Amino acid sequence: MQIDVIPCVNESRYDEFINKTVIAVDVLRATSTIVTALSNGCKGIIPVETVCQAKNLQENGDLLAGERYCKKITGFDLGNSPFEFMTPEIEGKRIVMTTTNGTRALHKSGKATYILAGAMLNAAACADAVLKLKKDIVILCAGTKDEFSLEDGLCAGLIIEETKRRIELSELNDFAMAMNSAFLHNQGRIEEAILQCSNGKRLCKMGLKEDVLYCAKMNFINTVPFLSGDVMIPYEF
Amino acid sequence: MQIDVIPCVNESRYDEFINKTVIAVDVLRATSTIVTALSNGCKGIIPVETVCQAKNLQENGDLLAGERYCKKITGFDLGNSPFEFMTPEIEGKRIVMTTTNGTRALHKSGKATYILAGAMLNAAACADAVLKLKKDIVILCAGTKDEFSLEDGLCAGLIIEETKRRIELSELNDFAMAMNSAFLHNQGRIEEAILQCSNGKRLCKMGLKEDVLYCAKMNFINTVPFLSGDVMIPYEF
């Protein structure tokens, strides 16, 4: 089993995903929030790219969620903070969600055989899932505005480490080796590393330090969001 | 002083280099070879992108050097192995050189105020030079065929570490932080890491393991190639 890591969405080509399991990673905050929502009883999440699409796809009873520039979209029920997705109001509900980079990563992965959402929170569970799916793996870091984001790279490094603990990997691409090393160097100080990276600092300035600290928790949730048709649902082990 | 690292040439935009010192890095093997040549008495190296340009720019007494697919170009005096540039024949000579990725990185940096060539071999000397030049720094990893190469990233991480030993850096971009961490995780086993990466394995298969081991030597040469007009000459401290 091979793992490739791609540094950001605009670096990826659709054909790289054919016959693979793709794990889309947007630690701050889209995939952390999706993992949290599904582990709190949300029935399914429909990731879309635009506000317009979100409104068009909303059916009776669905909630709308999403952010632009880290802020909730006007008229939407929820933003993109994981803490908003820990309430009983989302239980049994479908949520149509649009975020800046995370949903782009999920859509870019369209040609993959299986598409999962990964975060620090569910890295170990992701490793369990990819072993069951028995395909080579691509970890697609969402990044920010077409640039690499450290927190996504560290998460890729953690998922690789968790997978290595379970099986012997046949190969890692150069970027995967680099991210695995970067994770191992920082594993004793992940919170600090994520607070110091560009998105971590930006969210702290906006008063969202608690979000950053929550998203930095490792292997805290066993839910793996799995794209079934257009809806992310919990992967059934 | 700030350091940004760019993962590969196609990821860079010309305007990112304005008013900066750029260090172009192609550890296997272009910049390692340029460093070696200048430290062995070569008068100057003219980096060009194509074989045709190399032939057109050759003046009386100049040597032609370069590779395609890791092999010497037919009719050229020298290939791209650093060991070819340790002979008395290059003393006092100008060399016109074309390589696949390294010279592209040097040309892409055109809008920078200062352009240096960096390698594992001269990382500490690069740190000394950038301090004298007093500009923010961009380390441009050449990569291979538009993809990130681990050895270039580890070299960027080493140059950052050497710079941090000399001054307090005001800021690193996310990719620079990741590369610095990856270097620190591997610093006790750099040879092994570079033998395992994609280019390291490819060169070993071609019987060029000695080249890889030589290029993995850290802080071994004090020469810093500095682009003056169209010619790389040793930076004068």
Coordinates of C-alpha atoms in Angstrom, one line a residue:
Chain A
M1 CA 0.0 0.0 0.0
Q2 CA 1.4 3.4 -1.1
I3 CA 0.6 6.8 0.3
D4 CA 1.1 10.0 -1.7
V5 CA 0.5 13.4 -0.1
I6 CA -0.4 16.5 -2.2
P7 CA 0.4 19.9 -0.7
C8 CA -2.7 21.8 -1.8
V9 CA -5.7 21.5 -4.0
N10 CA -4.4 23.4 -7.0
E11 CA -1.4 21.1 -7.1
S12 CA -3.6 18.1 -7.8
R13 CA -4.7 16.5 -11.0
Y14 CA -7.9 14.6 -11.3
D15 CA -6.2 11.6 -12.8
E16 CA -4.0 11.1 -9.7
F17 CA -7.1 9.9 -7.8
I18 CA -8.2 7.1 -10.1
N19 CA -8.5 3.8 -8.3
K20 CA -7.4 5.4 -5.0
T21 CA -8.8 6.2 -1.6
V22 CA -8.5 9.9 -1.2
I23 CA -8.4 11.5 2.3
A24 CA -9.3 15.2 2.0
V25 CA -7.8 17.2 4.9
D26 CA -8.7 20.7 6.0
V27 CA -7.8 20.8 9.7
L28 CA -8.8 24.5 10.2
R29 CA -11.6 23.9 10.0
A30 CA -13.8 22.2 7.4
T31 CA -12.9 18.5 7.9
S32 CA -12.6 18.8 11.7
T33 CA -16.1 20.3 11.7
I34 CA -17.5 17.5 9.4
V35 CA -16.0 14.8 11.6
T36 CA -17.4 16.5 14.7
A37 CA -20.9 16.9 13.1
L38 CA -21.2 13.3 12.0
S39 CA -19.9 12.1 15.4
N40 CA -22.7 14.2 17.1
G41 CA -25.6 12.6 15.2
C42 CA -25.8 14.6 12.0
K43 CA -27.3 12.3 9.4
G44 CA -25.2 13.5 6.5
I45 CA -23.2 16.4 5.1
I46 CA -23.5 17.6 1.5
P47 CA -20.3 19.6 0.7
V48 CA -20.8 22.2 -2.0
E49 CA -18.6 24.9 -3.4
T50 CA -20.9 27.9 -3.6
V51 CA -23.5 29.6 -1.5
C52 CA -25.9 29.4 -4.4
Q53 CA -25.5 25.6 -4.7
A54 CA -26.0 25.3 -1.0
K55 CA -29.3 27.1 -1.2
N56 CA -30.5 25.2 -4.2
L57 CA -29.7 21.8 -2.7
Q58 CA -31.4 22.5 0.6
E59 CA -34.4 20.3 1.1
N60 CA -37.1 20.6 3.8
G61 CA -35.5 20.1 7.2
D62 CA -31.9 20.5 6.0
L63 CA -29.6 23.0 7.7
L64 CA -27.3 25.3 5.8
A65 CA -23.7 25.7 7.1
G66 CA -20.6 27.5 5.9
E67 CA -18.1 30.3 6.1
R68 CA -16.4 32.9 4.0
Y69 CA -13.3 34.5 5.4
C70 CA -13.8 32.5 8.6
K71 CA -17.3 34.0 9.2
K72 CA -20.7 32.5 9.0
I73 CA -22.6 33.2 5.8
T74 CA -25.5 35.6 6.3
G75 CA -28.8 33.7 6.5
F76 CA -27.2 30.3 7.2
D77 CA -28.0 28.3 10.2
L78 CA -24.4 27.4 11.1
G79 CA -20.9 28.7 10.5
N80 CA -17.8 26.5 10.4
S81 CA -16.8 26.3 14.0
P82 CA -16.9 22.7 15.3
F83 CA -18.5 23.8 18.5
E84 CA -21.6 24.8 16.6
F85 CA -22.0 21.2 15.6
M86 CA -22.1 19.7 19.1
T87 CA -25.8 20.6 19.8
P88 CA -28.8 18.3 19.8
E89 CA -30.3 20.5 17.0
I90 CA -28.2 18.7 14.4
E91 CA -29.2 15.2 15.4
G92 CA -30.8 13.3 12.5
K93 CA -30.5 16.4 10.2
R94 CA -28.8 16.7 6.9
I95 CA -26.5 19.7 6.6
V96 CA -25.5 21.4 3.3
M97 CA -22.1 22.9 3.8
T98 CA -19.9 25.3 1.9
T99 CA -16.4 26.3 3.0
T100 CA -13.6 28.0 1.2
N101 CA -11.0 25.3 0.8
G102 CA -12.3 22.1 2.4
T103 CA -15.2 21.4 0.1
R104 CA -13.0 22.3 -2.9
A105 CA -10.7 19.5 -1.9
L106 CA -13.6 17.0 -1.6
H107 CA -14.8 18.0 -5.0
K108 CA -11.4 17.8 -6.6
S109 CA -11.2 14.2 -5.4
G110 CA -14.2 13.2 -7.5
K111 CA -12.4 10.5 -9.6
A112 CA -11.3 8.6 -6.5
T113 CA -12.8 5.2 -5.7
Y114 CA -13.4 6.2 -2.1
I115 CA -13.3 9.7 -0.6
L116 CA -12.9 10.3 3.1
A117 CA -12.6 13.4 5.3
G118 CA -9.5 13.4 7.6
A119 CA -8.5 15.6 10.5
M120 CA -6.2 15.4 13.5
L121 CA -9.3 14.4 15.4
N122 CA -9.9 11.2 13.4
A123 CA -6.5 10.3 12.1
A124 CA -6.3 6.9 13.7
A125 CA -9.8 6.0 12.5
C126 CA -8.8 7.1 9.0
A127 CA -5.9 4.6 9.2
D128 CA -8.3 1.9 10.2
A129 CA -10.7 2.8 7.3
V130 CA -8.0 2.9 4.6
L131 CA -6.8 -0.6 5.6
K132 CA -10.4 -1.9 5.1
L133 CA -10.7 -0.1 1.7
K134 CA -7.5 -1.8 0.4
K135 CA -6.6 0.9 -2.2
D136 CA -3.5 3.0 -2.5
I137 CA -4.0 6.3 -0.7
V138 CA -3.7 10.0 -1.6
I139 CA -3.9 12.5 1.2
L140 CA -5.0 15.8 -0.3
C141 CA -4.2 18.8 1.9
A142 CA -6.7 21.5 1.2
G143 CA -4.3 24.4 2.0
T144 CA -5.5 28.0 1.9
K145 CA -5.9 30.1 -1.1
D146 CA -3.8 27.7 -3.2
E147 CA -1.0 27.6 -0.7
F148 CA 0.2 24.8 1.6
S149 CA -1.0 25.0 5.2
L150 CA 1.1 23.5 7.9
E151 CA -1.8 22.1 9.9
D152 CA -2.9 20.0 7.0
G153 CA 0.6 18.7 6.4
L154 CA 1.0 17.7 10.0
C155 CA -2.3 15.9 9.9
A156 CA -1.1 14.0 6.7
G157 CA 2.0 13.1 8.7
L158 CA -0.1 11.8 11.6
I159 CA -2.3 9.7 9.3
I160 CA 0.8 8.2 7.7
E161 CA 2.2 7.4 11.1
E162 CA -1.0 5.8 12.2
T163 CA -1.1 3.7 9.0
K164 CA 2.6 2.7 9.5
R165 CA 1.7 1.5 13.0
R166 CA -0.8 -0.9 11.4
I167 CA 0.9 -2.2 8.2
E168 CA 4.2 -1.8 6.4
L169 CA 3.8 0.8 3.6
S170 CA 5.4 -0.1 0.3
E171 CA 6.1 3.5 -0.7
L172 CA 5.7 7.2 0.2
N173 CA 6.1 10.0 -2.2
D174 CA 8.7 12.6 -1.3
F175 CA 6.1 15.0 0.1
A176 CA 4.6 12.3 2.2
M177 CA 8.1 11.5 3.7
A178 CA 8.6 15.2 4.4
M179 CA 5.2 15.5 6.2
N180 CA 5.7 12.4 8.2
S181 CA 9.1 13.8 9.4
A182 CA 7.5 17.2 10.1
F183 CA 4.8 15.5 12.2
L184 CA 7.3 13.3 14.1
H185 CA 9.4 16.4 14.9
N186 CA 6.3 18.2 16.3
Q187 CA 4.3 15.4 17.8
G188 CA 5.0 16.4 21.4
R189 CA 4.0 20.0 20.7
I190 CA 1.2 19.8 18.1
E191 CA -1.0 22.5 19.8
E192 CA 1.9 24.9 19.8
A193 CA 2.8 24.2 16.2
I194 CA -0.8 24.7 15.0
L195 CA -1.1 27.9 17.0
Q196 CA 2.0 29.2 15.3
C197 CA 1.1 28.5 11.7
S198 CA -0.6 31.0 9.5
N199 CA -4.2 29.9 9.9
G200 CA -3.7 29.2 13.6
K201 CA -2.6 32.8 14.1
R202 CA -5.4 34.2 12.0
L203 CA -8.1 32.3 13.8
C204 CA -6.6 33.3 17.2
K205 CA -6.7 37.0 16.2
M206 CA -10.4 36.5 15.4
G207 CA -11.0 35.1 18.9
L208 CA -11.2 31.5 17.8
K209 CA -8.3 30.0 19.8
E210 CA -10.6 27.4 21.3
D211 CA -11.4 26.2 17.7
V212 CA -7.7 25.8 17.0
L213 CA -7.0 23.9 20.2
Y214 CA -10.0 21.6 19.6
C215 CA -8.9 20.9 16.0
A216 CA -5.4 20.1 17.2
K217 CA -6.6 17.1 19.3
M218 CA -5.2 13.9 17.9
N219 CA -7.2 10.6 17.6
F220 CA -10.1 12.0 19.6
I221 CA -13.0 10.8 17.5
N222 CA -13.6 7.4 15.8
T223 CA -15.9 8.7 13.0
V224 CA -14.7 8.7 9.4
P225 CA -16.8 10.8 7.0
F226 CA -17.2 8.8 3.8
L227 CA -18.6 10.3 0.6
S228 CA -21.6 8.2 -0.6
G229 CA -23.1 9.8 -3.7
D230 CA -23.1 13.5 -2.8
V231 CA -23.4 13.0 0.9
M232 CA -20.8 12.5 3.5
I233 CA -21.9 9.8 6.0
P234 CA -20.1 7.9 8.8
Y235 CA -18.0 5.1 7.3
E236 CA -19.3 1.8 8.6
F237 CA -16.5 -0.4 9.8
Chain B
M1 CA 14.2 38.9 8.4
Q2 CA 11.7 36.5 7.0
I3 CA 12.2 33.2 5.1
D4 CA 9.6 31.7 2.7
V5 CA 10.2 28.4 1.1
I6 CA 8.5 27.5 -2.2
P7 CA 8.1 23.7 -2.8
C8 CA 8.9 23.7 -6.6
V9 CA 9.5 26.0 -9.5
N10 CA 6.0 25.8 -11.0
E11 CA 4.6 26.9 -7.6
S12 CA 6.4 30.2 -7.8
R13 CA 5.3 33.5 -9.1
Y14 CA 7.8 36.1 -10.4
D15 CA 6.4 38.8 -8.2
E16 CA 7.2 36.9 -5.0
F17 CA 10.9 37.5 -5.6
I18 CA 10.9 41.3 -5.8
N19 CA 13.2 42.9 -3.3
K20 CA 14.3 39.5 -1.9
T21 CA 17.4 37.3 -1.8
V22 CA 16.5 34.1 -3.6
I23 CA 18.4 30.9 -2.9
A24 CA 17.7 28.4 -5.7
V25 CA 18.2 24.8 -4.4
D26 CA 18.6 21.7 -6.6
V27 CA 20.6 19.3 -4.3
L28 CA 20.6 16.4 -6.9
R29 CA 22.5 17.7 -8.6
A30 CA 22.7 21.2 -10.3
T31 CA 23.3 23.5 -7.4
S32 CA 25.6 21.0 -5.6
T33 CA 27.6 20.9 -8.9
I34 CA 27.7 24.6 -9.3
V35 CA 29.0 25.1 -5.7
T36 CA 31.6 22.4 -6.3
A37 CA 32.8 23.9 -9.6
L38 CA 33.2 27.4 -8.2
S39 CA 35.0 26.1 -5.2
N40 CA 37.4 24.3 -7.5
G41 CA 38.5 27.4 -9.4
C42 CA 35.9 27.6 -12.2
K43 CA 35.7 31.4 -13.1
G44 CA 32.0 31.5 -13.6
I45 CA 28.9 29.5 -14.6
I46 CA 26.3 30.6 -17.0
P47 CA 23.1 28.8 -16.3
V48 CA 20.8 28.4 -19.3
E49 CA 17.6 26.5 -20.0
T50 CA 18.2 24.8 -23.4
V51 CA 21.0 23.0 -25.2
C52 CA 20.6 25.5 -28.0
Q53 CA 21.2 28.5 -25.7
A54 CA 24.2 26.8 -24.2
K55 CA 25.8 26.3 -27.7
N56 CA 25.0 29.9 -28.7
L57 CA 26.5 31.4 -25.6
Q58 CA 29.7 29.4 -25.7
E59 CA 32.7 31.7 -26.3
N60 CA 36.2 30.7 -27.1
G61 CA 37.6 28.7 -24.1
D62 CA 34.2 28.1 -22.5
L63 CA 33.2 24.6 -21.5
L64 CA 29.7 23.2 -22.1
A65 CA 28.1 21.2 -19.3
G66 CA 24.7 19.7 -18.7
E67 CA 22.4 16.7 -18.5
R68 CA 19.1 15.5 -19.7
Y69 CA 17.6 12.5 -17.8
C70 CA 20.7 12.4 -15.6
K71 CA 23.0 11.9 -18.5
K72 CA 25.6 14.1 -20.1
I73 CA 24.4 15.8 -23.3
T74 CA 26.1 14.5 -26.5
G75 CA 28.9 16.7 -27.6
F76 CA 29.2 18.5 -24.2
D77 CA 32.5 18.6 -22.3
L78 CA 30.9 17.8 -18.9
G79 CA 27.7 16.3 -17.5
N80 CA 26.2 17.2 -14.1
S81 CA 28.1 15.0 -11.7
P82 CA 30.0 17.1 -9.1
F83 CA 33.0 14.8 -9.4
E84 CA 33.5 16.0 -13.0
F85 CA 34.0 19.5 -11.7
M86 CA 36.9 18.7 -9.4
T87 CA 39.6 18.6 -12.0
P88 CA 42.3 21.2 -12.9
E89 CA 40.8 21.5 -16.4
I90 CA 38.0 23.8 -15.1
E91 CA 40.4 26.2 -13.4
G92 CA 40.0 29.7 -14.7
K93 CA 37.3 28.6 -17.2
R94 CA 33.8 29.8 -17.8
I95 CA 31.2 27.0 -18.0
V96 CA 27.9 27.3 -19.8
M97 CA 25.5 24.9 -18.0
T98 CA 22.1 23.6 -18.7
T99 CA 20.2 21.2 -16.4
T100 CA 16.6 20.1 -16.2
N101 CA 15.3 21.7 -13.1
G102 CA 18.2 23.7 -11.4
T103 CA 18.7 26.3 -14.2
R104 CA 15.0 26.7 -14.5
A105 CA 14.9 27.7 -10.8
L106 CA 17.7 30.2 -11.3
H107 CA 15.9 31.8 -14.2
K108 CA 12.6 31.8 -12.5
S109 CA 14.2 33.9 -9.7
G110 CA 15.0 36.7 -12.2
K111 CA 13.2 39.5 -10.4
A112 CA 15.0 39.0 -7.1
T113 CA 17.5 41.6 -5.9
Y114 CA 20.1 38.9 -5.3
I115 CA 20.2 35.3 -6.5
L116 CA 22.3 32.6 -4.8
A117 CA 22.7 28.9 -5.4
G118 CA 22.2 26.7 -2.3
A119 CA 23.0 23.1 -1.5
M120 CA 23.6 20.9 1.5
L121 CA 27.3 21.5 0.8
N122 CA 27.2 25.3 1.3
A123 CA 24.1 25.8 3.6
A124 CA 26.0 27.5 6.4
A125 CA 27.8 29.7 3.9
C126 CA 24.5 30.6 2.4
A127 CA 23.3 31.7 5.9
D128 CA 26.4 33.9 6.2
A129 CA 25.7 35.4 2.8
V130 CA 22.0 36.2 3.3
L131 CA 22.8 38.0 6.6
K132 CA 25.2 40.3 4.7
L133 CA 22.7 40.9 1.9
K134 CA 20.0 42.1 4.5
K135 CA 16.9 41.2 2.4
D136 CA 14.1 38.9 3.2
I137 CA 14.7 35.4 1.8
V138 CA 12.9 33.1 -0.5
I139 CA 14.3 29.5 -0.8
L140 CA 13.1 28.1 -4.1
C141 CA 13.3 24.4 -4.2
A142 CA 13.8 23.3 -7.8
G143 CA 11.9 20.0 -7.5
T144 CA 11.7 17.5 -10.3
K145 CA 9.3 17.7 -13.2
D146 CA 7.1 20.2 -11.4
E147 CA 7.0 18.1 -8.2
F148 CA 8.5 18.6 -4.8
S149 CA 11.8 16.8 -4.1
L150 CA 12.6 15.8 -0.5
E151 CA 16.3 16.6 -0.8
D152 CA 15.6 20.2 -1.8
G153 CA 13.2 20.5 1.1
L154 CA 15.7 19.1 3.6
C155 CA 18.3 21.5 2.3
A156 CA 15.9 24.4 2.8
G157 CA 15.3 23.2 6.3
L158 CA 19.1 23.2 6.9
I159 CA 19.6 26.7 5.5
I160 CA 16.8 27.9 7.8
E161 CA 18.4 26.2 10.8
E162 CA 21.8 27.7 10.0
T163 CA 20.2 31.2 9.7
K164 CA 18.3 30.7 13.0
R165 CA 21.6 30.0 14.6
R166 CA 22.9 33.4 13.5
I167 CA 19.8 35.7 14.0
E168 CA 16.2 35.6 15.3
L169 CA 14.0 35.2 12.2
S170 CA 10.8 37.3 12.3
E171 CA 8.7 34.9 10.3
L172 CA 8.7 31.7 8.4
N173 CA 5.9 30.7 6.0
D174 CA 4.1 27.4 6.7
F175 CA 6.1 25.5 4.2
A176 CA 9.4 26.8 5.7
M177 CA 8.2 25.7 9.1
A178 CA 7.4 22.2 7.7
M179 CA 10.8 21.9 6.0
N180 CA 12.7 23.1 9.1
S181 CA 10.9 20.4 11.1
A182 CA 11.5 17.7 8.5
F183 CA 15.2 18.6 8.5
L184 CA 15.5 18.6 12.3
H185 CA 13.8 15.2 12.4
N186 CA 16.3 13.8 9.9
Q187 CA 19.5 15.7 10.7
G188 CA 21.2 12.7 12.3
R189 CA 20.4 10.5 9.2
I190 CA 20.6 12.9 6.2
E191 CA 22.4 10.5 4.0
E192 CA 19.9 7.8 4.6
A193 CA 17.0 10.2 4.0
I194 CA 18.4 11.4 0.7
L195 CA 19.2 7.8 -0.5
Q196 CA 15.5 6.9 0.2
C197 CA 13.9 9.8 -1.7
S198 CA 12.8 9.5 -5.3
N199 CA 15.8 11.2 -6.9
G200 CA 18.2 9.5 -4.6
K201 CA 16.8 6.1 -5.5
R202 CA 16.9 6.9 -9.2
L203 CA 20.5 8.1 -9.2
C204 CA 21.5 5.0 -7.2
K205 CA 19.9 2.8 -9.8
M206 CA 22.0 4.5 -12.5
G207 CA 25.2 3.8 -10.5
L208 CA 25.5 7.3 -9.1
K209 CA 25.3 6.6 -5.4
E210 CA 28.6 8.4 -4.8
D211 CA 27.1 11.5 -6.3
V212 CA 24.1 11.3 -3.9
L213 CA 26.4 10.7 -0.8
Y214 CA 28.6 13.7 -1.8
C215 CA 25.6 16.0 -2.3
A216 CA 24.3 15.0 1.1
K217 CA 27.4 16.4 2.9
M218 CA 26.4 19.3 5.1
N219 CA 28.3 22.6 5.4
F220 CA 31.3 21.2 3.5
I221 CA 32.1 24.1 1.2
N222 CA 32.2 27.9 2.0
T223 CA 31.6 29.1 -1.6
V224 CA 28.3 30.7 -2.3
P225 CA 27.4 31.1 -6.1
F226 CA 26.0 34.6 -6.7
L227 CA 24.4 35.6 -9.9
S228 CA 26.1 38.7 -11.4
G229 CA 24.5 39.6 -14.7
D230 CA 24.2 36.2 -16.4
V231 CA 27.1 34.6 -14.7
M232 CA 27.3 32.8 -11.3
I233 CA 30.5 33.8 -9.5
P234 CA 31.6 33.2 -5.9
Y235 CA 30.0 35.7 -3.5
E236 CA 32.7 37.8 -2.0
F237 CA 32.2 38.1 1.8

